[in-house]
mmCIF file with all atom_site columns, C-alpha atoms in Angstrom:
data_model
loop_
_atom_site.group_PDB
_atom_site.id
_atom_site.type_symbol
_atom_site.label_atom_id
_atom_site.label_alt_id
_atom_site.label_comp_id
_atom_site.label_asym_id
_atom_site.label_entity_id
_atom_site.label_seq_id
_atom_site.pdbx_PDB_ins_code
_atom_site.Cartn_x
_atom_site.Cartn_y
_atom_site.Cartn_z
_atom_site.occupancy
_atom_site.B_iso_or_equiv
_atom_site.pdbx_formal_charge
_atom_site.auth_seq_id
_atom_site.auth_comp_id
_atom_site.auth_asym_id
_atom_site.auth_atom_id
_atom_site.pdbx_PDB_model_num
ATOM 1   C CA . UNK A 1 1   ? -102.456 18.772  -72.510 1.00 37.00 ? 1017 UNK A CA 1
ATOM 2   C CA . UNK A 1 2   ? -98.879  19.239  -73.643 1.00 57.00 ? 1018 UNK A CA 1
ATOM 3   C CA . UNK A 1 3   ? -97.281  16.413  -75.590 1.00 74.00 ? 1019 UNK A CA 1
ATOM 4   C CA . UNK A 1 4   ? -94.658  14.346  -73.758 1.00 94.00 ? 1020 UNK A CA 1
ATOM 5   C CA . UNK A 1 5   ? -91.095  15.577  -73.964 1.00 97.00 ? 1021 UNK A CA 1
ATOM 6   C CA . UNK A 1 6   ? -89.988  12.352  -75.647 1.00 97.00 ? 1022 UNK A CA 1
ATOM 7   C CA . UNK A 1 7   ? -91.892  13.318  -78.791 1.00 96.00 ? 1023 UNK A CA 1
ATOM 8   C CA . UNK A 1 8   ? -89.944  16.576  -78.947 1.00 97.00 ? 1024 UNK A CA 1
ATOM 9   C CA . UNK A 1 9   ? -86.658  14.763  -78.362 1.00 98.00 ? 1025 UNK A CA 1
ATOM 10  C CA . UNK A 1 10  ? -87.416  12.202  -81.057 1.00 97.00 ? 1026 UNK A CA 1
ATOM 11  C CA . UNK A 1 11  ? -88.269  14.898  -83.587 1.00 97.00 ? 1027 UNK A CA 1
ATOM 12  C CA . UNK A 1 12  ? -85.141  16.919  -82.774 1.00 98.00 ? 1028 UNK A CA 1
ATOM 13  C CA . UNK A 1 13  ? -82.808  13.930  -83.132 1.00 98.00 ? 1029 UNK A CA 1
ATOM 14  C CA . UNK A 1 14  ? -84.499  12.340  -86.177 1.00 97.00 ? 1030 UNK A CA 1
ATOM 15  C CA . UNK A 1 15  ? -82.049  13.740  -88.792 1.00 98.00 ? 1031 UNK A CA 1
ATOM 16  C CA . UNK A 1 16  ? -79.068  12.545  -86.747 1.00 98.00 ? 1032 UNK A CA 1
ATOM 17  C CA . UNK A 1 17  ? -80.559  9.077   -86.289 1.00 97.00 ? 1033 UNK A CA 1
ATOM 18  C CA . UNK A 1 18  ? -81.265  8.915   -90.022 1.00 97.00 ? 1034 UNK A CA 1
ATOM 19  C CA . UNK A 1 19  ? -77.577  9.629   -90.657 1.00 98.00 ? 1035 UNK A CA 1
ATOM 20  C CA . UNK A 1 20  ? -76.628  6.864   -88.217 1.00 98.00 ? 1036 UNK A CA 1
ATOM 21  C CA . UNK A 1 21  ? -78.872  4.383   -90.020 1.00 98.00 ? 1037 UNK A CA 1
ATOM 22  C CA . UNK A 1 22  ? -77.126  5.218   -93.294 1.00 98.00 ? 1038 UNK A CA 1
ATOM 23  C CA . UNK A 1 23  ? -73.635  5.151   -91.773 1.00 98.00 ? 1039 UNK A CA 1
ATOM 24  C CA . UNK A 1 24  ? -71.308  2.666   -93.514 1.00 98.00 ? 1040 UNK A CA 1
ATOM 25  C CA . UNK A 1 25  ? -70.344  1.112   -90.175 1.00 98.00 ? 1041 UNK A CA 1
ATOM 26  C CA . UNK A 1 26  ? -73.981  0.443   -89.269 1.00 98.00 ? 1042 UNK A CA 1
ATOM 27  C CA . UNK A 1 27  ? -74.985  -0.761  -92.728 1.00 98.00 ? 1043 UNK A CA 1
ATOM 28  C CA . UNK A 1 28  ? -71.861  -2.931  -92.756 1.00 98.00 ? 1044 UNK A CA 1
ATOM 29  C CA . UNK A 1 29  ? -73.109  -4.732  -89.652 1.00 98.00 ? 1045 UNK A CA 1
ATOM 30  C CA . UNK A 1 30  ? -76.488  -5.200  -91.321 1.00 97.00 ? 1046 UNK A CA 1
ATOM 31  C CA . UNK A 1 31  ? -75.224  -6.671  -94.573 1.00 97.00 ? 1047 UNK A CA 1
ATOM 32  C CA . UNK A 1 32  ? -72.236  -8.435  -93.030 1.00 97.00 ? 1048 UNK A CA 1
ATOM 33  C CA . UNK A 1 33  ? -69.603  -6.553  -95.030 1.00 97.00 ? 1049 UNK A CA 1
ATOM 34  C CA . UNK A 1 34  ? -68.034  -4.596  -92.165 1.00 98.00 ? 1050 UNK A CA 1
ATOM 35  C CA . UNK A 1 35  ? -64.319  -5.325  -91.808 1.00 98.00 ? 1051 UNK A CA 1
ATOM 36  C CA . UNK A 1 36  ? -63.674  -7.255  -88.601 1.00 96.00 ? 1052 UNK A CA 1
ATOM 37  C CA . UNK A 1 37  ? -60.783  -4.970  -87.609 1.00 95.00 ? 1053 UNK A CA 1
ATOM 38  C CA . UNK A 1 38  ? -63.160  -1.987  -87.610 1.00 97.00 ? 1054 UNK A CA 1
ATOM 39  C CA . UNK A 1 39  ? -65.634  -3.896  -85.474 1.00 96.00 ? 1055 UNK A CA 1
ATOM 40  C CA . UNK A 1 40  ? -62.831  -4.903  -83.128 1.00 94.00 ? 1056 UNK A CA 1
ATOM 41  C CA . UNK A 1 41  ? -61.849  -1.264  -82.655 1.00 94.00 ? 1057 UNK A CA 1
ATOM 42  C CA . UNK A 1 42  ? -65.486  -0.361  -82.014 1.00 95.00 ? 1058 UNK A CA 1
ATOM 43  C CA . UNK A 1 43  ? -65.968  -3.137  -79.461 1.00 92.00 ? 1059 UNK A CA 1
ATOM 44  C CA . UNK A 1 44  ? -62.863  -2.117  -77.524 1.00 92.00 ? 1060 UNK A CA 1
ATOM 45  C CA . UNK A 1 45  ? -63.988  1.515   -77.396 1.00 94.00 ? 1061 UNK A CA 1
ATOM 46  C CA . UNK A 1 46  ? -67.619  0.716   -76.660 1.00 93.00 ? 1062 UNK A CA 1
ATOM 47  C CA . UNK A 1 47  ? -66.623  -1.542  -73.781 1.00 90.00 ? 1063 UNK A CA 1
ATOM 48  C CA . UNK A 1 48  ? -64.725  1.349   -72.198 1.00 92.00 ? 1064 UNK A CA 1
ATOM 49  C CA . UNK A 1 49  ? -67.671  3.647   -72.953 1.00 95.00 ? 1065 UNK A CA 1
ATOM 50  C CA . UNK A 1 50  ? -70.130  1.379   -71.142 1.00 93.00 ? 1066 UNK A CA 1
ATOM 51  C CA . UNK A 1 51  ? -68.242  1.678   -67.854 1.00 92.00 ? 1067 UNK A CA 1
ATOM 52  C CA . UNK A 1 52  ? -68.770  5.448   -67.875 1.00 95.00 ? 1068 UNK A CA 1
ATOM 53  C CA . UNK A 1 53  ? -72.343  5.017   -69.129 1.00 95.00 ? 1069 UNK A CA 1
ATOM 54  C CA . UNK A 1 54  ? -72.985  2.832   -66.087 1.00 95.00 ? 1070 UNK A CA 1
ATOM 55  C CA . UNK A 1 55  ? -71.429  5.502   -63.858 1.00 96.00 ? 1071 UNK A CA 1
ATOM 56  C CA . UNK A 1 56  ? -73.979  8.026   -65.129 1.00 97.00 ? 1072 UNK A CA 1
ATOM 57  C CA . UNK A 1 57  ? -76.787  5.689   -64.067 1.00 96.00 ? 1073 UNK A CA 1
ATOM 58  C CA . UNK A 1 58  ? -75.011  5.230   -60.737 1.00 96.00 ? 1074 UNK A CA 1
ATOM 59  C CA . UNK A 1 59  ? -75.173  8.999   -60.213 1.00 97.00 ? 1075 UNK A CA 1
ATOM 60  C CA . UNK A 1 60  ? -78.932  8.598   -60.597 1.00 96.00 ? 1076 UNK A CA 1
ATOM 61  C CA . UNK A 1 61  ? -78.908  6.266   -57.589 1.00 96.00 ? 1077 UNK A CA 1
ATOM 62  C CA . UNK A 1 62  ? -77.023  8.911   -55.614 1.00 96.00 ? 1078 UNK A CA 1
ATOM 63  C CA . UNK A 1 63  ? -79.264  11.812  -56.679 1.00 96.00 ? 1079 UNK A CA 1
ATOM 64  C CA . UNK A 1 64  ? -82.652  10.085  -56.424 1.00 95.00 ? 1080 UNK A CA 1
ATOM 65  C CA . UNK A 1 65  ? -84.642  10.492  -53.235 1.00 92.00 ? 1081 UNK A CA 1
ATOM 66  C CA . UNK A 1 66  ? -87.455  8.103   -54.131 1.00 93.00 ? 1082 UNK A CA 1
ATOM 67  C CA . UNK A 1 67  ? -86.559  4.446   -53.362 1.00 95.00 ? 1083 UNK A CA 1
ATOM 68  C CA . UNK A 1 68  ? -88.355  3.262   -56.512 1.00 93.00 ? 1084 UNK A CA 1
ATOM 69  C CA . UNK A 1 69  ? -86.243  5.596   -58.638 1.00 94.00 ? 1085 UNK A CA 1
ATOM 70  C CA . UNK A 1 70  ? -83.100  4.446   -56.875 1.00 95.00 ? 1086 UNK A CA 1
ATOM 71  C CA . UNK A 1 71  ? -83.990  0.850   -57.736 1.00 95.00 ? 1087 UNK A CA 1
ATOM 72  C CA . UNK A 1 72  ? -84.650  1.829   -61.357 1.00 93.00 ? 1088 UNK A CA 1
ATOM 73  C CA . UNK A 1 73  ? -81.228  3.399   -61.772 1.00 95.00 ? 1089 UNK A CA 1
ATOM 74  C CA . UNK A 1 74  ? -79.541  0.543   -59.913 1.00 95.00 ? 1090 UNK A CA 1
ATOM 75  C CA . UNK A 1 75  ? -81.278  -1.994  -62.161 1.00 92.00 ? 1091 UNK A CA 1
ATOM 76  C CA . UNK A 1 76  ? -79.935  -0.194  -65.218 1.00 90.00 ? 1092 UNK A CA 1
ATOM 77  C CA . UNK A 1 77  ? -76.403  -0.291  -63.819 1.00 93.00 ? 1093 UNK A CA 1
ATOM 78  C CA . UNK A 1 78  ? -76.803  -4.050  -63.392 1.00 89.00 ? 1094 UNK A CA 1
ATOM 79  C CA . UNK A 1 79  ? -78.297  -4.416  -66.889 1.00 86.00 ? 1095 UNK A CA 1
ATOM 80  C CA . UNK A 1 80  ? -75.275  -2.673  -68.421 1.00 88.00 ? 1096 UNK A CA 1
ATOM 81  C CA . UNK A 1 81  ? -72.558  -4.407  -66.409 1.00 86.00 ? 1097 UNK A CA 1
ATOM 82  C CA . UNK A 1 82  ? -74.195  -7.831  -66.424 1.00 79.00 ? 1098 UNK A CA 1
ATOM 83  C CA . UNK A 1 83  ? -76.262  -7.781  -69.596 1.00 74.00 ? 1099 UNK A CA 1
ATOM 84  C CA . UNK A 1 84  ? -75.244  -5.421  -72.378 1.00 73.00 ? 1100 UNK A CA 1
ATOM 85  C CA . UNK A 1 85  ? -71.555  -5.855  -71.685 1.00 78.00 ? 1101 UNK A CA 1
ATOM 86  C CA . UNK A 1 86  ? -71.947  -9.619  -72.026 1.00 78.00 ? 1102 UNK A CA 1
ATOM 87  C CA . UNK A 1 87  ? -72.507  -9.109  -75.761 1.00 79.00 ? 1103 UNK A CA 1
ATOM 88  C CA . UNK A 1 88  ? -69.147  -7.373  -75.812 1.00 84.00 ? 1104 UNK A CA 1
ATOM 89  C CA . UNK A 1 89  ? -67.463  -10.090 -73.745 1.00 84.00 ? 1105 UNK A CA 1
ATOM 90  C CA . UNK A 1 90  ? -68.772  -12.762 -76.093 1.00 85.00 ? 1106 UNK A CA 1
ATOM 91  C CA . UNK A 1 91  ? -67.286  -10.954 -79.074 1.00 89.00 ? 1107 UNK A CA 1
ATOM 92  C CA . UNK A 1 92  ? -64.065  -10.316 -77.237 1.00 87.00 ? 1108 UNK A CA 1
ATOM 93  C CA . UNK A 1 93  ? -63.719  -14.047 -76.622 1.00 89.00 ? 1109 UNK A CA 1
ATOM 94  C CA . UNK A 1 94  ? -64.302  -14.699 -80.324 1.00 90.00 ? 1110 UNK A CA 1
ATOM 95  C CA . UNK A 1 95  ? -61.721  -12.053 -81.217 1.00 88.00 ? 1111 UNK A CA 1
ATOM 96  C CA . UNK A 1 96  ? -59.191  -13.334 -78.682 1.00 87.00 ? 1112 UNK A CA 1
ATOM 97  C CA . UNK A 1 97  ? -59.287  -10.195 -76.542 1.00 86.00 ? 1113 UNK A CA 1
ATOM 98  C CA . UNK A 1 98  ? -59.093  -10.355 -72.757 1.00 85.00 ? 1114 UNK A CA 1
ATOM 99  C CA . UNK A 1 99  ? -60.815  -7.882  -70.456 1.00 80.00 ? 1115 UNK A CA 1
ATOM 100 C CA . UNK A 1 100 ? -57.402  -6.974  -69.039 1.00 85.00 ? 1116 UNK A CA 1
ATOM 101 C CA . UNK A 1 101 ? -56.263  -5.983  -72.536 1.00 85.00 ? 1117 UNK A CA 1
ATOM 102 C CA . UNK A 1 102 ? -59.292  -3.762  -72.959 1.00 83.00 ? 1118 UNK A CA 1
ATOM 103 C CA . UNK A 1 103 ? -58.883  -2.062  -69.619 1.00 82.00 ? 1119 UNK A CA 1
ATOM 104 C CA . UNK A 1 104 ? -55.209  -1.372  -70.306 1.00 87.00 ? 1120 UNK A CA 1
ATOM 105 C CA . UNK A 1 105 ? -56.229  0.621   -73.381 1.00 87.00 ? 1121 UNK A CA 1
ATOM 106 C CA . UNK A 1 106 ? -57.239  4.249   -73.594 1.00 93.00 ? 1122 UNK A CA 1
ATOM 107 C CA . UNK A 1 107 ? -60.528  5.720   -74.778 1.00 95.00 ? 1123 UNK A CA 1
ATOM 108 C CA . UNK A 1 108 ? -60.381  7.461   -78.135 1.00 97.00 ? 1124 UNK A CA 1
ATOM 109 C CA . UNK A 1 109 ? -60.769  11.241  -78.081 1.00 97.00 ? 1125 UNK A CA 1
ATOM 110 C CA . UNK A 1 110 ? -64.356  11.023  -79.416 1.00 97.00 ? 1126 UNK A CA 1
ATOM 111 C CA . UNK A 1 111 ? -65.186  8.473   -76.725 1.00 98.00 ? 1127 UNK A CA 1
ATOM 112 C CA . UNK A 1 112 ? -63.618  10.521  -73.936 1.00 97.00 ? 1128 UNK A CA 1
ATOM 113 C CA . UNK A 1 113 ? -65.367  13.700  -75.073 1.00 98.00 ? 1129 UNK A CA 1
ATOM 114 C CA . UNK A 1 114 ? -68.753  11.958  -75.122 1.00 98.00 ? 1130 UNK A CA 1
ATOM 115 C CA . UNK A 1 115 ? -68.489  10.314  -71.716 1.00 98.00 ? 1131 UNK A CA 1
ATOM 116 C CA . UNK A 1 116 ? -67.001  13.455  -70.144 1.00 98.00 ? 1132 UNK A CA 1
ATOM 117 C CA . UNK A 1 117 ? -70.003  15.430  -71.394 1.00 98.00 ? 1133 UNK A CA 1
ATOM 118 C CA . UNK A 1 118 ? -72.498  12.906  -70.022 1.00 98.00 ? 1134 UNK A CA 1
ATOM 119 C CA . UNK A 1 119 ? -70.795  12.737  -66.660 1.00 98.00 ? 1135 UNK A CA 1
ATOM 120 C CA . UNK A 1 120 ? -70.606  16.544  -66.481 1.00 98.00 ? 1136 UNK A CA 1
ATOM 121 C CA . UNK A 1 121 ? -74.319  16.921  -67.250 1.00 97.00 ? 1137 UNK A CA 1
ATOM 122 C CA . UNK A 1 122 ? -75.218  14.202  -64.747 1.00 96.00 ? 1138 UNK A CA 1
ATOM 123 C CA . UNK A 1 123 ? -72.994  15.655  -62.028 1.00 96.00 ? 1139 UNK A CA 1
ATOM 124 C CA . UNK A 1 124 ? -74.126  19.256  -62.374 1.00 96.00 ? 1140 UNK A CA 1
ATOM 125 C CA . UNK A 1 125 ? -77.793  18.709  -63.180 1.00 96.00 ? 1141 UNK A CA 1
ATOM 126 C CA . UNK A 1 126 ? -80.789  16.946  -61.746 1.00 96.00 ? 1142 UNK A CA 1
ATOM 127 C CA . UNK A 1 127 ? -82.454  13.699  -62.713 1.00 97.00 ? 1143 UNK A CA 1
ATOM 128 C CA . UNK A 1 128 ? -84.128  15.205  -65.789 1.00 97.00 ? 1144 UNK A CA 1
ATOM 129 C CA . UNK A 1 129 ? -80.793  16.265  -67.226 1.00 98.00 ? 1145 UNK A CA 1
ATOM 130 C CA . UNK A 1 130 ? -79.190  12.951  -66.297 1.00 98.00 ? 1146 UNK A CA 1
ATOM 131 C CA . UNK A 1 131 ? -81.847  10.899  -68.098 1.00 97.00 ? 1147 UNK A CA 1
ATOM 132 C CA . UNK A 1 132 ? -81.738  13.187  -71.150 1.00 98.00 ? 1148 UNK A CA 1
ATOM 133 C CA . UNK A 1 133 ? -78.000  12.504  -71.386 1.00 97.00 ? 1149 UNK A CA 1
ATOM 134 C CA . UNK A 1 134 ? -78.274  8.716   -71.229 1.00 96.00 ? 1150 UNK A CA 1
ATOM 135 C CA . UNK A 1 135 ? -81.442  8.290   -73.292 1.00 97.00 ? 1151 UNK A CA 1
ATOM 136 C CA . UNK A 1 136 ? -79.865  9.249   -76.623 1.00 97.00 ? 1152 UNK A CA 1
ATOM 137 C CA . UNK A 1 137 ? -77.593  6.197   -76.549 1.00 96.00 ? 1153 UNK A CA 1
ATOM 138 C CA . UNK A 1 138 ? -80.285  3.756   -75.486 1.00 95.00 ? 1154 UNK A CA 1
ATOM 139 C CA . UNK A 1 139 ? -82.926  5.055   -77.877 1.00 97.00 ? 1155 UNK A CA 1
ATOM 140 C CA . UNK A 1 140 ? -80.678  5.348   -80.929 1.00 97.00 ? 1156 UNK A CA 1
ATOM 141 C CA . UNK A 1 141 ? -79.419  1.783   -80.438 1.00 96.00 ? 1157 UNK A CA 1
ATOM 142 C CA . UNK A 1 142 ? -82.995  0.538   -80.186 1.00 97.00 ? 1158 UNK A CA 1
ATOM 143 C CA . UNK A 1 143 ? -83.803  2.306   -83.467 1.00 97.00 ? 1159 UNK A CA 1
ATOM 144 C CA . UNK A 1 144 ? -80.682  0.897   -85.139 1.00 98.00 ? 1160 UNK A CA 1
ATOM 145 C CA . UNK A 1 145 ? -81.253  -2.589  -83.767 1.00 97.00 ? 1161 UNK A CA 1
ATOM 146 C CA . UNK A 1 146 ? -84.823  -2.731  -85.067 1.00 97.00 ? 1162 UNK A CA 1
ATOM 147 C CA . UNK A 1 147 ? -83.795  -1.355  -88.461 1.00 98.00 ? 1163 UNK A CA 1
ATOM 148 C CA . UNK A 1 148 ? -80.994  -3.899  -88.893 1.00 98.00 ? 1164 UNK A CA 1
ATOM 149 C CA . UNK A 1 149 ? -83.188  -6.773  -87.707 1.00 98.00 ? 1165 UNK A CA 1
ATOM 150 C CA . UNK A 1 150 ? -85.558  -5.940  -90.562 1.00 97.00 ? 1166 UNK A CA 1
ATOM 151 C CA . UNK A 1 151 ? -82.759  -6.467  -93.099 1.00 96.00 ? 1167 UNK A CA 1
ATOM 152 C CA . UNK A 1 152 ? -82.878  -9.949  -94.681 1.00 95.00 ? 1168 UNK A CA 1
ATOM 153 C CA . UNK A 1 153 ? -80.385  -12.254 -92.982 1.00 95.00 ? 1169 UNK A CA 1
ATOM 154 C CA . UNK A 1 154 ? -78.910  -9.634  -90.642 1.00 97.00 ? 1170 UNK A CA 1
ATOM 155 C CA . UNK A 1 155 ? -80.017  -11.307 -87.410 1.00 97.00 ? 1171 UNK A CA 1
ATOM 156 C CA . UNK A 1 156 ? -78.798  -14.692 -88.675 1.00 97.00 ? 1172 UNK A CA 1
ATOM 157 C CA . UNK A 1 157 ? -75.361  -13.541 -89.789 1.00 97.00 ? 1173 UNK A CA 1
ATOM 158 C CA . UNK A 1 158 ? -72.739  -15.907 -88.285 1.00 96.00 ? 1174 UNK A CA 1
ATOM 159 C CA . UNK A 1 159 ? -70.665  -13.054 -86.845 1.00 96.00 ? 1175 UNK A CA 1
ATOM 160 C CA . UNK A 1 160 ? -72.732  -9.861  -86.615 1.00 96.00 ? 1176 UNK A CA 1
ATOM 161 C CA . UNK A 1 161 ? -76.068  -11.550 -85.987 1.00 96.00 ? 1177 UNK A CA 1
ATOM 162 C CA . UNK A 1 162 ? -75.508  -11.698 -82.229 1.00 93.00 ? 1178 UNK A CA 1
ATOM 163 C CA . UNK A 1 163 ? -75.061  -7.919  -82.110 1.00 94.00 ? 1179 UNK A CA 1
ATOM 164 C CA . UNK A 1 164 ? -78.222  -7.366  -84.160 1.00 96.00 ? 1180 UNK A CA 1
ATOM 165 C CA . UNK A 1 165 ? -80.263  -9.773  -82.041 1.00 95.00 ? 1181 UNK A CA 1
ATOM 166 C CA . UNK A 1 166 ? -79.047  -8.153  -78.827 1.00 91.00 ? 1182 UNK A CA 1
ATOM 167 C CA . UNK A 1 167 ? -80.089  -4.633  -79.758 1.00 93.00 ? 1183 UNK A CA 1
ATOM 168 C CA . UNK A 1 168 ? -83.336  -5.682  -81.430 1.00 96.00 ? 1184 UNK A CA 1
ATOM 169 C CA . UNK A 1 169 ? -84.461  -7.949  -78.591 1.00 94.00 ? 1185 UNK A CA 1
ATOM 170 C CA . UNK A 1 170 ? -87.700  -7.463  -76.703 1.00 95.00 ? 1186 UNK A CA 1
ATOM 171 C CA . UNK A 1 171 ? -85.704  -7.100  -73.493 1.00 91.00 ? 1187 UNK A CA 1
ATOM 172 C CA . UNK A 1 172 ? -83.604  -4.246  -74.881 1.00 92.00 ? 1188 UNK A CA 1
ATOM 173 C CA . UNK A 1 173 ? -86.701  -2.552  -76.334 1.00 95.00 ? 1189 UNK A CA 1
ATOM 174 C CA . UNK A 1 174 ? -88.474  -2.802  -72.975 1.00 94.00 ? 1190 UNK A CA 1
ATOM 175 C CA . UNK A 1 175 ? -85.512  -1.346  -71.108 1.00 91.00 ? 1191 UNK A CA 1
ATOM 176 C CA . UNK A 1 176 ? -85.340  1.548   -73.548 1.00 94.00 ? 1192 UNK A CA 1
ATOM 177 C CA . UNK A 1 177 ? -89.098  2.154   -73.355 1.00 95.00 ? 1193 UNK A CA 1
ATOM 178 C CA . UNK A 1 178 ? -88.884  2.362   -69.577 1.00 94.00 ? 1194 UNK A CA 1
ATOM 179 C CA . UNK A 1 179 ? -86.240  5.103   -69.932 1.00 95.00 ? 1195 UNK A CA 1
ATOM 180 C CA . UNK A 1 180 ? -88.457  7.012   -72.372 1.00 97.00 ? 1196 UNK A CA 1
ATOM 181 C CA . UNK A 1 181 ? -91.347  6.814   -69.914 1.00 96.00 ? 1197 UNK A CA 1
ATOM 182 C CA . UNK A 1 182 ? -89.066  7.904   -67.068 1.00 96.00 ? 1198 UNK A CA 1
ATOM 183 C CA . UNK A 1 183 ? -87.943  10.909  -69.125 1.00 97.00 ? 1199 UNK A CA 1
ATOM 184 C CA . UNK A 1 184 ? -91.551  11.926  -69.717 1.00 97.00 ? 1200 UNK A CA 1
ATOM 185 C CA . UNK A 1 185 ? -92.465  11.417  -66.071 1.00 96.00 ? 1201 UNK A CA 1
ATOM 186 C CA . UNK A 1 186 ? -89.565  13.505  -64.771 1.00 96.00 ? 1202 UNK A CA 1
ATOM 187 C CA . UNK A 1 187 ? -90.198  16.267  -67.314 1.00 97.00 ? 1203 UNK A CA 1
ATOM 188 C CA . UNK A 1 188 ? -93.990  16.314  -67.000 1.00 95.00 ? 1204 UNK A CA 1
ATOM 189 C CA . UNK A 1 189 ? -93.957  19.763  -65.387 1.00 95.00 ? 1205 UNK A CA 1
ATOM 190 C CA . UNK A 1 190 ? -90.842  21.129  -67.050 1.00 96.00 ? 1206 UNK A CA 1
ATOM 191 C CA . UNK A 1 191 ? -90.876  24.767  -68.123 1.00 96.00 ? 1207 UNK A CA 1
ATOM 192 C CA . UNK A 1 192 ? -90.199  25.675  -71.746 1.00 96.00 ? 1208 UNK A CA 1
ATOM 193 C CA . UNK A 1 193 ? -86.710  26.768  -70.747 1.00 97.00 ? 1209 UNK A CA 1
ATOM 194 C CA . UNK A 1 194 ? -86.056  23.416  -69.088 1.00 97.00 ? 1210 UNK A CA 1
ATOM 195 C CA . UNK A 1 195 ? -87.519  21.474  -72.024 1.00 97.00 ? 1211 UNK A CA 1
ATOM 196 C CA . UNK A 1 196 ? -85.302  23.380  -74.436 1.00 98.00 ? 1212 UNK A CA 1
ATOM 197 C CA . UNK A 1 197 ? -82.225  22.588  -72.357 1.00 98.00 ? 1213 UNK A CA 1
ATOM 198 C CA . UNK A 1 198 ? -83.162  18.903  -72.112 1.00 98.00 ? 1214 UNK A CA 1
ATOM 199 C CA . UNK A 1 199 ? -83.608  18.819  -75.880 1.00 98.00 ? 1215 UNK A CA 1
ATOM 200 C CA . UNK A 1 200 ? -80.197  20.422  -76.333 1.00 98.00 ? 1216 UNK A CA 1
ATOM 201 C CA . UNK A 1 201 ? -78.612  17.734  -74.133 1.00 98.00 ? 1217 UNK A CA 1
ATOM 202 C CA . UNK A 1 202 ? -80.376  14.967  -76.034 1.00 98.00 ? 1218 UNK A CA 1
ATOM 203 C CA . UNK A 1 203 ? -79.370  16.336  -79.431 1.00 98.00 ? 1219 UNK A CA 1
ATOM 204 C CA . UNK A 1 204 ? -75.754  16.844  -78.335 1.00 98.00 ? 1220 UNK A CA 1
ATOM 205 C CA . UNK A 1 205 ? -75.577  13.237  -77.147 1.00 98.00 ? 1221 UNK A CA 1
ATOM 206 C CA . UNK A 1 206 ? -77.174  12.064  -80.392 1.00 98.00 ? 1222 UNK A CA 1
ATOM 207 C CA . UNK A 1 207 ? -74.457  13.946  -82.265 1.00 98.00 ? 1223 UNK A CA 1
ATOM 208 C CA . UNK A 1 208 ? -71.887  12.229  -80.070 1.00 98.00 ? 1224 UNK A CA 1
ATOM 209 C CA . UNK A 1 209 ? -73.471  8.907   -81.053 1.00 98.00 ? 1225 UNK A CA 1
ATOM 210 C CA . UNK A 1 210 ? -72.969  9.770   -84.709 1.00 98.00 ? 1226 UNK A CA 1
ATOM 211 C CA . UNK A 1 211 ? -69.389  10.777  -83.905 1.00 98.00 ? 1227 UNK A CA 1
ATOM 212 C CA . UNK A 1 212 ? -68.821  7.421   -82.212 1.00 98.00 ? 1228 UNK A CA 1
ATOM 213 C CA . UNK A 1 213 ? -69.744  5.609   -85.447 1.00 98.00 ? 1229 UNK A CA 1
ATOM 214 C CA . UNK A 1 214 ? -67.383  7.929   -87.335 1.00 98.00 ? 1230 UNK A CA 1
ATOM 215 C CA . UNK A 1 215 ? -64.645  7.145   -84.848 1.00 98.00 ? 1231 UNK A CA 1
ATOM 216 C CA . UNK A 1 216 ? -65.217  3.405   -85.221 1.00 98.00 ? 1232 UNK A CA 1
ATOM 217 C CA . UNK A 1 217 ? -65.334  3.536   -89.029 1.00 98.00 ? 1233 UNK A CA 1
ATOM 218 C CA . UNK A 1 218 ? -62.157  5.612   -89.293 1.00 98.00 ? 1234 UNK A CA 1
ATOM 219 C CA . UNK A 1 219 ? -60.538  3.709   -86.393 1.00 97.00 ? 1235 UNK A CA 1
ATOM 220 C CA . UNK A 1 220 ? -59.625  6.984   -84.708 1.00 96.00 ? 1236 UNK A CA 1
ATOM 221 C CA . UNK A 1 221 ? -57.798  6.928   -81.383 1.00 94.00 ? 1237 UNK A CA 1
#
């Protein structure tokens, strides 16, 4: 029996994820040394990113024909808009940023390129391609969250601890695992050509993830 596609995706993206784990922005969250202005820039951009990320899941609701799948995608939209984004809202309140201020801003070029790619893949492809595009973000954050939570004091840090706890939580891990299982289920009968294309999508989005950390660290617009 062929191994699940997720194993292939994980292996293909491993070097990129390793680079993310060693990124000064990520390590700065873990040891508490990250400059707040860099984190502020990241939060503003990531908040804008999450709206488009939710739209990709919403396309899954539109494209799915199975009611159970429709509910799965709809639940993820709700989890992003009502759950993950609450971490951002909490930080925005601490930083004195209103949602109106965020929404009046513009996505950085790296951000816009990433979300445009995801939305293009989701619009032109089927559910396999759509899930491959969104899984890189979810999975890489789960990996980063768990790695930072293992650092002494990271989860208890007075400022960055909330971020670490959010992405290392059992709830976030369970949500991510359900997406991995969905990817494997949808791709169970994929041809080699399809599997290669799905891997290419996943790796591209993983590279975009690395680029997002670069953008945040350099405060690019």
